[in-house]
mmCIF file of C-alpha atoms in Angstrom:
data_model
loop_
_atom_site.group_PDB
_atom_site.id
_atom_site.type_symbol
_atom_site.label_atom_id
_atom_site.label_comp_id
_atom_site.label_asym_id
_atom_site.label_seq_id
_atom_site.Cartn_x
_atom_site.Cartn_y
_atom_site.Cartn_z
ATOM 1 C CA MET A 1 92.767 101.781 110.714
ATOM 2 C CA SER A 2 90.308 104.277 109.254
ATOM 3 C CA ILE A 3 87.917 103.485 106.439
ATOM 4 C CA VAL A 4 87.121 106.258 103.981
ATOM 5 C CA PHE A 5 84.115 105.926 101.686
ATOM 6 C CA THR A 6 83.355 107.845 98.537
ATOM 7 C CA ASN A 7 81.003 107.146 95.673
ATOM 8 C CA GLY A 8 80.000 108.137 92.194
ATOM 9 C CA CYS A 9 79.494 107.100 88.599
ATOM 10 C CA PHE A 10 83.136 107.517 87.543
ATOM 11 C CA ASP A 11 81.865 107.219 83.978
ATOM 12 C CA ILE A 12 84.706 109.102 82.337
ATOM 13 C CA LEU A 13 87.620 108.987 84.764
ATOM 14 C CA HIS A 14 89.305 112.411 84.889
ATOM 15 C CA ARG A 15 91.815 114.349 86.958
ATOM 16 C CA GLY A 16 89.192 115.549 89.427
ATOM 17 C CA HIS A 17 88.285 111.931 90.196
ATOM 18 C CA LEU A 18 91.940 111.050 90.710
ATOM 19 C CA GLU A 19 92.513 114.031 93.010
ATOM 20 C CA LEU A 20 89.465 113.010 95.073
ATOM 21 C CA LEU A 21 90.652 109.415 95.410
ATOM 22 C CA LYS A 22 94.203 110.524 96.233
ATOM 23 C CA TYR A 23 92.842 112.819 98.939
ATOM 24 C CA CYS A 24 90.743 109.978 100.368
ATOM 25 C CA LYS A 25 93.844 107.782 100.614
ATOM 26 C CA SER A 26 95.817 110.572 102.271
ATOM 27 C CA ILE A 27 93.354 110.743 105.183
ATOM 28 C CA GLY A 28 92.508 107.064 105.611
ATOM 29 C CA SER A 29 94.135 103.669 105.485
ATOM 30 C CA THR A 30 91.381 101.984 103.450
ATOM 31 C CA VAL A 31 89.450 103.603 100.609
ATOM 32 C CA ILE A 32 86.187 102.029 99.526
ATOM 33 C CA VAL A 33 84.458 103.349 96.422
ATOM 34 C CA GLY A 34 80.726 102.885 95.961
ATOM 35 C CA LEU A 35 80.169 102.678 92.214
ATOM 36 C CA ASN A 36 76.769 103.358 90.669
ATOM 37 C CA SER A 37 75.565 100.445 88.556
ATOM 38 C CA ASP A 38 74.753 100.949 84.881
ATOM 39 C CA ALA A 39 71.025 100.808 85.715
ATOM 40 C CA SER A 40 71.267 103.477 88.418
ATOM 41 C CA ILE A 41 73.249 105.784 86.102
ATOM 42 C CA LYS A 42 70.581 105.420 83.416
ATOM 43 C CA ARG A 43 67.910 106.385 85.951
ATOM 44 C CA LEU A 44 69.931 109.364 87.193
ATOM 45 C CA LYS A 45 71.505 110.664 83.994
ATOM 46 C CA GLY A 46 69.412 109.369 81.086
ATOM 47 C CA ASP A 47 69.442 106.666 78.453
ATOM 48 C CA ASN A 48 72.702 107.821 76.825
ATOM 49 C CA ARG A 49 74.681 107.030 79.974
ATOM 50 C CA PRO A 50 76.860 105.441 81.113
ATOM 51 C CA ILE A 51 79.476 105.830 78.424
ATOM 52 C CA ASN A 52 81.703 103.144 79.947
ATOM 53 C CA LYS A 53 80.103 99.952 81.210
ATOM 54 C CA GLU A 54 80.016 98.959 84.867
ATOM 55 C CA LEU A 55 82.660 96.215 84.667
ATOM 56 C CA ASP A 56 85.082 98.538 82.861
ATOM 57 C CA ARG A 57 84.526 101.385 85.344
ATOM 58 C CA LYS A 58 85.025 98.976 88.237
ATOM 59 C CA TYR A 59 88.236 97.628 86.678
ATOM 60 C CA PHE A 60 89.637 101.144 86.073
ATOM 61 C CA LEU A 61 89.066 102.081 89.716
ATOM 62 C CA GLU A 62 90.495 98.817 91.049
ATOM 63 C CA CYS A 63 93.697 99.473 89.112
ATOM 64 C CA LEU A 64 94.339 102.714 91.000
ATOM 65 C CA LYS A 65 96.755 102.612 93.931
ATOM 66 C CA PHE A 66 94.478 104.959 95.889
ATOM 67 C CA VAL A 67 91.542 102.515 95.886
ATOM 68 C CA ASP A 68 91.340 99.422 98.089
ATOM 69 C CA LYS A 69 87.873 98.153 97.238
ATOM 70 C CA VAL A 70 85.084 98.926 94.771
ATOM 71 C CA ILE A 71 81.493 97.953 95.500
ATOM 72 C CA VAL A 72 78.797 98.367 92.842
ATOM 73 C CA PHE A 73 75.398 99.480 94.126
ATOM 74 C CA ASP A 74 72.111 99.600 92.220
ATOM 75 C CA GLU A 75 70.141 102.137 94.263
ATOM 76 C CA ASP A 76 69.997 105.820 93.340
ATOM 77 C CA THR A 77 71.997 106.696 96.470
ATOM 78 C CA PRO A 78 74.616 104.753 98.446
ATOM 79 C CA TYR A 79 72.637 105.138 101.688
ATOM 80 C CA ASN A 80 72.148 101.402 102.318
ATOM 81 C CA LEU A 81 75.749 100.625 101.370
ATOM 82 C CA ILE A 82 77.022 103.262 103.793
ATOM 83 C CA LYS A 83 74.770 101.879 106.544
ATOM 84 C CA SER A 84 76.184 98.391 106.046
ATOM 85 C CA LEU A 85 79.848 99.459 105.770
ATOM 86 C CA LYS A 86 79.849 102.015 108.602
ATOM 87 C CA PRO A 87 82.929 103.898 107.320
ATOM 88 C CA ASP A 88 84.826 106.281 109.570
ATOM 89 C CA LEU A 89 84.650 109.088 106.985
ATOM 90 C CA ILE A 90 82.482 109.829 103.969
ATOM 91 C CA ILE A 91 84.049 112.074 101.354
ATOM 92 C CA LYS A 92 82.058 113.438 98.430
ATOM 93 C CA GLY A 93 83.586 115.346 95.560
ATOM 94 C CA GLY A 94 81.813 118.049 93.583
ATOM 95 C CA ASP A 95 80.974 117.992 89.909
#
């Protein structure tokens, strides 16, 4: 069993996000998504973000067949989450 980790804001879910998550599932048995909290998005992207609230973004991701688990993190980076999860692979998409 291999655990694949990816992360992001996933504020407005689009095809690029779906392709990333599909790719993650194709190379691992378990896909864990680290989701930036509303507070961390505001710090990173400004007061007008996020467009969709944290609980909605989490729900959208959990509904996807490519995603096994979603974990919200409040830091600016997922470093501590990655350290605690110890995934086999870390995949990061580009903007």
